[in-house]
PDB file of C-alpha atoms in Angstrom:
ATOM      1  CA  UNK J1230       7.560  -9.071   6.751  1.00 48.00           C
ATOM      2  CA  UNK J1231      11.245  -9.643   5.958  1.00 66.00           C
ATOM      3  CA  UNK J1232      13.324  -7.577   3.581  1.00 89.00           C
ATOM      4  CA  UNK J1233      12.444  -9.354   0.320  1.00 92.00           C
ATOM      5  CA  UNK J1234      10.119  -7.926  -2.317  1.00 93.00           C
ATOM      6  CA  UNK J1235       9.053  -9.150  -5.723  1.00 91.00           C
ATOM      7  CA  UNK J1236       9.770  -5.673  -7.128  1.00 95.00           C
ATOM      8  CA  UNK J1237      11.996  -2.857  -5.900  1.00 97.00           C
ATOM      9  CA  UNK J1238      12.237   0.682  -7.229  1.00 97.00           C
ATOM     10  CA  UNK J1239      15.228   2.984  -7.610  1.00 97.00           C
ATOM     11  CA  UNK J1240      14.113   5.642 -10.113  1.00 97.00           C
ATOM     12  CA  UNK J1241      13.063   9.026  -8.635  1.00 97.00           C
ATOM     13  CA  UNK J1242       9.672   8.997 -10.405  1.00 98.00           C
ATOM     14  CA  UNK J1243       8.859   5.524  -9.066  1.00 97.00           C
ATOM     15  CA  UNK J1244       9.925   6.485  -5.537  1.00 97.00           C
ATOM     16  CA  UNK J1245       7.773   9.637  -5.722  1.00 98.00           C
ATOM     17  CA  UNK J1246       4.799   7.435  -6.727  1.00 98.00           C
ATOM     18  CA  UNK J1247       5.384   5.154  -3.710  1.00 98.00           C
ATOM     19  CA  UNK J1248       5.592   8.174  -1.406  1.00 97.00           C
ATOM     20  CA  UNK J1249       2.385   9.572  -2.916  1.00 97.00           C
ATOM     21  CA  UNK J1250       0.504   6.364  -2.087  1.00 97.00           C
ATOM     22  CA  UNK J1251       1.676   6.696   1.542  1.00 96.00           C
ATOM     23  CA  UNK J1252      -0.001  10.124   1.718  1.00 94.00           C
ATOM     24  CA  UNK J1253      -3.250   8.522   0.509  1.00 94.00           C
ATOM     25  CA  UNK J1254      -3.244   5.699   3.086  1.00 96.00           C
ATOM     26  CA  UNK J1255      -3.832   7.148   6.548  1.00 93.00           C
ATOM     27  CA  UNK J1256      -4.502   4.727   9.374  1.00 93.00           C
ATOM     28  CA  UNK J1257      -8.243   3.964   9.762  1.00 92.00           C
ATOM     29  CA  UNK J1258      -9.026   5.187   6.235  1.00 93.00           C
ATOM     30  CA  UNK J1259     -11.533   3.019   4.392  1.00 94.00           C
ATOM     31  CA  UNK J1260     -10.200   2.545   0.868  1.00 95.00           C
ATOM     32  CA  UNK J1261     -10.510   0.530  -2.312  1.00 95.00           C
ATOM     33  CA  UNK J1262      -7.043  -0.217  -3.707  1.00 96.00           C
ATOM     34  CA  UNK J1263      -6.578  -1.016  -7.392  1.00 97.00           C
ATOM     35  CA  UNK J1264      -3.602  -3.079  -8.556  1.00 94.00           C
ATOM     36  CA  UNK J1265      -3.479  -3.473 -12.309  1.00 86.00           C
ATOM     37  CA  UNK J1266      -5.287  -6.572 -13.546  1.00 84.00           C
ATOM     38  CA  UNK J1267      -6.332  -7.999 -10.172  1.00 89.00           C
ATOM     39  CA  UNK J1268      -9.647  -7.313  -8.445  1.00 91.00           C
ATOM     40  CA  UNK J1269      -9.647  -4.214  -6.207  1.00 93.00           C
ATOM     41  CA  UNK J1270      -9.145  -4.840  -2.489  1.00 92.00           C
ATOM     42  CA  UNK J1271     -11.365  -2.938  -0.081  1.00 92.00           C
ATOM     43  CA  UNK J1272     -10.674  -2.449   3.594  1.00 93.00           C
ATOM     44  CA  UNK J1273      -9.516  -0.248   6.440  1.00 93.00           C
ATOM     45  CA  UNK J1274      -5.835   0.761   6.640  1.00 95.00           C
ATOM     46  CA  UNK J1275      -4.458  -0.724   9.871  1.00 93.00           C
ATOM     47  CA  UNK J1276      -1.137   1.186   9.938  1.00 92.00           C
ATOM     48  CA  UNK J1277       0.056   4.052   7.736  1.00 92.00           C
ATOM     49  CA  UNK J1278       2.592   2.391   5.411  1.00 95.00           C
ATOM     50  CA  UNK J1279       6.187   3.510   4.977  1.00 95.00           C
ATOM     51  CA  UNK J1280       8.609   3.268   2.074  1.00 97.00           C
ATOM     52  CA  UNK J1281      11.485   0.967   3.065  1.00 96.00           C
ATOM     53  CA  UNK J1282      14.556  -0.711   1.589  1.00 97.00           C
ATOM     54  CA  UNK J1283      14.055  -4.233   0.194  1.00 97.00           C
ATOM     55  CA  UNK J1284      15.897  -6.669  -2.037  1.00 96.00           C
ATOM     56  CA  UNK J1285      14.319  -8.382  -5.026  1.00 95.00           C
ATOM     57  CA  UNK J1286      14.899 -12.018  -6.021  1.00 92.00           C
ATOM     58  CA  UNK J1287      18.046 -11.057  -7.939  1.00 94.00           C
ATOM     59  CA  UNK J1288      19.584  -9.295  -4.933  1.00 93.00           C
ATOM     60  CA  UNK J1289      18.939  -5.777  -6.256  1.00 94.00           C
ATOM     61  CA  UNK J1290      18.317  -3.239  -3.503  1.00 96.00           C
ATOM     62  CA  UNK J1291      15.590  -0.634  -3.848  1.00 97.00           C
ATOM     63  CA  UNK J1292      12.449   0.755  -2.254  1.00 97.00           C
ATOM     64  CA  UNK J1293       8.894  -0.500  -1.816  1.00 98.00           C
ATOM     65  CA  UNK J1294       6.380  -0.772   1.005  1.00 97.00           C
ATOM     66  CA  UNK J1295       3.281  -2.616   2.157  1.00 96.00           C
ATOM     67  CA  UNK J1296      -0.131  -1.375   3.188  1.00 96.00           C
ATOM     68  CA  UNK J1297      -2.151  -3.683   5.421  1.00 95.00           C
ATOM     69  CA  UNK J1298      -5.925  -3.701   5.181  1.00 95.00           C
ATOM     70  CA  UNK J1299      -8.637  -5.261   7.339  1.00 94.00           C
ATOM     71  CA  UNK J1300     -12.131  -5.942   6.082  1.00 87.00           C
ATOM     72  CA  UNK J1301     -15.272  -4.975   7.968  1.00 77.00           C
ATOM     73  CA  UNK J1302     -17.340  -7.498   5.986  1.00 80.00           C
ATOM     74  CA  UNK J1303     -14.771 -10.304   6.405  1.00 80.00           C
ATOM     75  CA  UNK J1304     -13.347 -10.064   9.948  1.00 77.00           C
ATOM     76  CA  UNK J1305     -11.140 -13.133   9.413  1.00 79.00           C
ATOM     77  CA  UNK J1306      -9.418 -11.529   6.371  1.00 76.00           C
ATOM     78  CA  UNK J1307      -6.555  -9.102   6.214  1.00 79.00           C
ATOM     79  CA  UNK J1308      -4.600  -8.163   3.151  1.00 86.00           C
ATOM     80  CA  UNK J1309      -1.110  -6.907   2.467  1.00 92.00           C
ATOM     81  CA  UNK J1310      -0.608  -4.943  -0.743  1.00 95.00           C
ATOM     82  CA  UNK J1311       2.731  -3.801  -2.130  1.00 96.00           C
ATOM     83  CA  UNK J1312       2.789  -0.032  -2.717  1.00 97.00           C
ATOM     84  CA  UNK J1313       4.593  -0.670  -6.007  1.00 97.00           C
ATOM     85  CA  UNK J1314       1.624  -2.700  -7.293  1.00 96.00           C
ATOM     86  CA  UNK J1315      -0.954   0.040  -6.655  1.00 97.00           C
ATOM     87  CA  UNK J1316      -2.436   1.745  -9.704  1.00 97.00           C
ATOM     88  CA  UNK J1317      -5.152   3.714  -7.919  1.00 97.00           C
ATOM     89  CA  UNK J1318      -6.844   4.382  -4.592  1.00 96.00           C
ATOM     90  CA  UNK J1319     -10.475   5.296  -3.937  1.00 95.00           C
ATOM     91  CA  UNK J1320     -11.384   6.793  -0.569  1.00 94.00           C
ATOM     92  CA  UNK J1321     -14.628   5.374   0.775  1.00 93.00           C
ATOM     93  CA  UNK J1322     -14.800   7.707   3.784  1.00 86.00           C
ATOM     94  CA  UNK J1323     -13.470  11.092   4.836  1.00 77.00           C
ATOM     95  CA  UNK J1324     -10.243   9.941   6.543  1.00 64.00           C
ATOM     96  CA  UNK J1325      -7.266  11.448   4.748  1.00 64.00           C
ATOM     97  CA  UNK J1326      -3.585  11.891   5.538  1.00 56.00           C
ATOM     98  CA  UNK J1327      -3.118  14.030   8.598  1.00 51.00           C
ATOM     99  CA  UNK J1328      -6.575  13.248   9.973  1.00 51.00           C
ATOM    100  CA  UNK J1329      -5.553  10.090  11.739  1.00 49.00           C
ATOM    101  CA  UNK J1330      -2.005   8.763  11.805  1.00 46.00           C
ATOM    102  CA  UNK J1331      -0.291   6.023  13.801  1.00 47.00           C
TER     103      UNK J1331
END
């Protein structure tokens, strides 16, 4: 994955938002992730994401993270979504944080 991100976050409110998304993305949860103006991505969370330190293109250090999804309908597809790009999460099953973690 490297340590480069298109966007990094340093403000407490932004970091709290990233940490909130982590609590919504338990491993094996089936979710639909919304990211602003792009089409929602639907899949199963392969690993509970973590908030980590990255650098943006200008060398600024801050926090972000990635959630990786796999698709049941498209076995050859997997997606990586930046936590900082997420605007909403819909749970499509009953798996929530604490139910199944890895």
